[in-house]
Amino acid sequence: MENNSTLEVVYVTKNNIIQNTTAVGRYNVSMSFYDSGSFSRPVLQSPYYVDLNQTLFAQVSLRSTDPNLL
């Protein structure tokens, strides 16, 4: 991903529950990949290639001054 980019998330809900959420804003998000579920060693190589159906371990942190943002 590029450092400054716009992303869209698409998901499918269980039991065909319709959920609509709209929001606009700027958020500081950091994302790191790890080589195992212990999250002890981050992946430092770039680009980071993975195989289809390979389990990915990612840590994502969101920083915002909005106290209502979870």
Short mmCIF file of N, CA and C in Angstrom, two decimals:
data_model
loop_
_atom_site.label_atom_id
_atom_site.label_comp_id
_atom_site.label_asym_id
_atom_site.label_seq_id
_atom_site.Cartn_x
_atom_site.Cartn_y
_atom_site.Cartn_z
N MET A 1 0.84 -1.18 0.00
CA MET A 1 0.00 0.00 0.00
C MET A 1 0.88 1.24 0.00
N GLU A 2 0.39 2.26 -0.59
CA GLU A 2 1.09 3.53 -0.58
C GLU A 2 0.89 4.21 0.76
N ASN A 3 1.83 5.05 1.14
CA ASN A 3 1.73 5.74 2.43
C ASN A 3 0.50 6.63 2.52
N ASN A 4 0.22 7.37 1.49
CA ASN A 4 -0.96 8.24 1.48
C ASN A 4 -1.92 7.72 0.41
N SER A 5 -2.96 7.03 0.85
CA SER A 5 -3.87 6.45 -0.12
C SER A 5 -5.28 6.40 0.44
N THR A 6 -6.22 6.22 -0.44
CA THR A 6 -7.61 6.05 -0.06
C THR A 6 -7.96 4.59 -0.25
N LEU A 7 -8.56 4.00 0.76
CA LEU A 7 -8.88 2.59 0.71
C LEU A 7 -10.36 2.37 0.89
N GLU A 8 -10.88 1.32 0.30
CA GLU A 8 -12.27 0.95 0.45
C GLU A 8 -12.32 -0.48 0.94
N VAL A 9 -13.16 -0.74 1.91
CA VAL A 9 -13.28 -2.08 2.46
C VAL A 9 -14.63 -2.65 2.04
N VAL A 10 -14.62 -3.83 1.46
CA VAL A 10 -15.84 -4.52 1.05
C VAL A 10 -15.93 -5.79 1.86
N TYR A 11 -17.10 -6.07 2.42
CA TYR A 11 -17.26 -7.27 3.22
C TYR A 11 -18.64 -7.87 3.00
N VAL A 12 -18.78 -9.13 3.33
CA VAL A 12 -20.04 -9.84 3.24
C VAL A 12 -20.47 -10.21 4.65
N THR A 13 -21.72 -9.88 5.00
CA THR A 13 -22.20 -10.18 6.35
C THR A 13 -22.88 -11.53 6.39
N LYS A 14 -22.94 -12.11 7.57
CA LYS A 14 -23.64 -13.37 7.77
C LYS A 14 -25.15 -13.10 7.83
N ASN A 15 -25.92 -14.06 7.39
CA ASN A 15 -27.39 -14.01 7.46
C ASN A 15 -27.99 -12.83 6.71
N ASN A 16 -27.29 -12.33 5.71
CA ASN A 16 -27.78 -11.26 4.85
C ASN A 16 -28.23 -10.03 5.63
N ILE A 17 -27.57 -9.72 6.72
CA ILE A 17 -27.87 -8.51 7.49
C ILE A 17 -27.29 -7.32 6.72
N ILE A 18 -28.13 -6.32 6.50
CA ILE A 18 -27.69 -5.15 5.76
C ILE A 18 -27.19 -4.11 6.75
N GLN A 19 -25.96 -3.65 6.54
CA GLN A 19 -25.37 -2.62 7.39
C GLN A 19 -24.82 -1.53 6.50
N ASN A 20 -25.25 -0.31 6.75
CA ASN A 20 -24.75 0.83 5.98
C ASN A 20 -24.00 1.75 6.92
N THR A 21 -22.76 2.05 6.57
CA THR A 21 -21.95 2.97 7.36
C THR A 21 -21.26 3.92 6.40
N THR A 22 -21.40 5.21 6.68
CA THR A 22 -20.74 6.22 5.86
C THR A 22 -19.96 7.14 6.77
N ALA A 23 -18.73 7.42 6.41
CA ALA A 23 -17.91 8.32 7.21
C ALA A 23 -16.82 8.92 6.33
N VAL A 24 -16.43 10.11 6.69
CA VAL A 24 -15.35 10.79 5.99
C VAL A 24 -14.39 11.32 7.05
N GLY A 25 -13.12 11.19 6.81
CA GLY A 25 -12.16 11.72 7.76
C GLY A 25 -10.75 11.32 7.38
N ARG A 26 -9.82 11.84 8.16
CA ARG A 26 -8.41 11.51 7.96
C ARG A 26 -7.93 10.85 9.23
N TYR A 27 -7.30 9.71 9.08
CA TYR A 27 -6.85 8.94 10.23
C TYR A 27 -5.40 8.50 10.02
N ASN A 28 -4.68 8.45 11.12
CA ASN A 28 -3.30 7.97 11.09
C ASN A 28 -3.34 6.48 11.43
N VAL A 29 -3.06 5.66 10.45
CA VAL A 29 -3.10 4.22 10.62
C VAL A 29 -1.73 3.64 10.30
N SER A 30 -1.24 2.77 11.18
CA SER A 30 0.00 2.06 10.87
C SER A 30 -0.30 0.57 10.83
N MET A 31 0.37 -0.12 9.91
CA MET A 31 0.11 -1.54 9.70
C MET A 31 1.44 -2.25 9.53
N SER A 32 1.60 -3.36 10.27
CA SER A 32 2.81 -4.17 10.19
C SER A 32 2.45 -5.62 10.01
N PHE A 33 3.24 -6.33 9.21
CA PHE A 33 3.05 -7.77 9.04
C PHE A 33 4.06 -8.51 9.92
N TYR A 34 3.66 -9.68 10.41
CA TYR A 34 4.52 -10.50 11.26
C TYR A 34 4.60 -11.91 10.68
N ASP A 35 5.68 -12.63 11.03
CA ASP A 35 5.89 -13.96 10.44
C ASP A 35 5.15 -15.06 11.19
N SER A 36 4.55 -14.75 12.35
CA SER A 36 3.79 -15.77 13.09
C SER A 36 2.77 -15.09 13.99
N GLY A 37 1.88 -15.90 14.55
CA GLY A 37 0.84 -15.39 15.42
C GLY A 37 1.35 -14.93 16.77
N SER A 38 2.62 -15.13 17.06
CA SER A 38 3.19 -14.63 18.32
C SER A 38 3.49 -13.13 18.23
N PHE A 39 3.49 -12.57 17.01
CA PHE A 39 3.74 -11.16 16.77
C PHE A 39 5.04 -10.68 17.41
N SER A 40 6.06 -11.53 17.37
CA SER A 40 7.33 -11.17 17.99
C SER A 40 8.36 -10.67 16.98
N ARG A 41 8.24 -11.07 15.71
CA ARG A 41 9.21 -10.65 14.69
C ARG A 41 8.48 -10.05 13.49
N PRO A 42 8.58 -8.73 13.31
CA PRO A 42 7.92 -8.11 12.16
C PRO A 42 8.64 -8.47 10.86
N VAL A 43 7.87 -8.50 9.78
CA VAL A 43 8.44 -8.72 8.44
C VAL A 43 8.99 -7.38 7.97
N LEU A 44 10.27 -7.35 7.64
CA LEU A 44 10.92 -6.10 7.24
C LEU A 44 11.17 -6.01 5.74
N GLN A 45 11.06 -7.14 5.03
CA GLN A 45 11.33 -7.11 3.59
C GLN A 45 10.17 -6.45 2.85
N SER A 46 10.52 -5.77 1.77
CA SER A 46 9.52 -5.12 0.94
C SER A 46 9.95 -5.24 -0.51
N PRO A 47 9.08 -5.70 -1.39
CA PRO A 47 7.70 -6.14 -1.14
C PRO A 47 7.66 -7.47 -0.38
N TYR A 48 6.53 -7.72 0.26
CA TYR A 48 6.31 -8.93 1.03
C TYR A 48 5.36 -9.82 0.23
N TYR A 49 5.89 -10.90 -0.34
CA TYR A 49 5.08 -11.79 -1.16
C TYR A 49 4.51 -12.92 -0.32
N VAL A 50 3.26 -13.28 -0.59
CA VAL A 50 2.62 -14.39 0.10
C VAL A 50 1.94 -15.28 -0.93
N ASP A 51 1.68 -16.51 -0.55
CA ASP A 51 0.99 -17.46 -1.41
C ASP A 51 -0.52 -17.37 -1.19
N LEU A 52 -1.29 -17.83 -2.17
CA LEU A 52 -2.74 -17.91 -1.99
C LEU A 52 -3.05 -18.79 -0.79
N ASN A 53 -4.03 -18.41 -0.01
CA ASN A 53 -4.49 -19.12 1.18
C ASN A 53 -3.46 -19.16 2.31
N GLN A 54 -2.39 -18.41 2.20
CA GLN A 54 -1.42 -18.32 3.29
C GLN A 54 -1.99 -17.43 4.38
N THR A 55 -1.84 -17.84 5.63
CA THR A 55 -2.30 -17.03 6.75
C THR A 55 -1.39 -15.82 6.92
N LEU A 56 -1.99 -14.64 7.03
CA LEU A 56 -1.24 -13.41 7.25
C LEU A 56 -1.44 -12.95 8.69
N PHE A 57 -0.39 -12.46 9.29
CA PHE A 57 -0.46 -11.93 10.65
C PHE A 57 -0.16 -10.44 10.56
N ALA A 58 -1.15 -9.62 10.86
CA ALA A 58 -0.99 -8.18 10.73
C ALA A 58 -1.41 -7.49 12.02
N GLN A 59 -0.70 -6.43 12.33
CA GLN A 59 -1.04 -5.58 13.47
C GLN A 59 -1.36 -4.20 12.91
N VAL A 60 -2.53 -3.69 13.25
CA VAL A 60 -2.95 -2.39 12.75
C VAL A 60 -3.26 -1.50 13.94
N SER A 61 -2.72 -0.28 13.92
CA SER A 61 -2.97 0.68 14.99
C SER A 61 -3.60 1.92 14.39
N LEU A 62 -4.63 2.43 15.05
CA LEU A 62 -5.33 3.63 14.62
C LEU A 62 -5.10 4.72 15.64
N ARG A 63 -4.66 5.89 15.18
CA ARG A 63 -4.46 7.03 16.07
C ARG A 63 -5.39 8.15 15.62
N SER A 64 -6.20 8.64 16.54
CA SER A 64 -7.14 9.70 16.20
C SER A 64 -7.42 10.52 17.44
N THR A 65 -7.73 11.80 17.27
CA THR A 65 -8.12 12.66 18.38
C THR A 65 -9.60 12.56 18.67
N ASP A 66 -10.35 11.81 17.85
CA ASP A 66 -11.78 11.62 18.04
C ASP A 66 -12.02 10.58 19.13
N PRO A 67 -12.54 10.96 20.31
CA PRO A 67 -12.74 9.99 21.39
C PRO A 67 -13.87 9.00 21.10
N ASN A 68 -14.72 9.28 20.10
CA ASN A 68 -15.82 8.38 19.77
C ASN A 68 -15.45 7.33 18.74
N LEU A 69 -14.25 7.43 18.21
CA LEU A 69 -13.81 6.50 17.18
C LEU A 69 -13.22 5.27 17.84
N LEU A 70 -13.78 4.10 17.54
CA LEU A 70 -13.30 2.84 18.10
C LEU A 70 -12.72 1.99 17.00
#
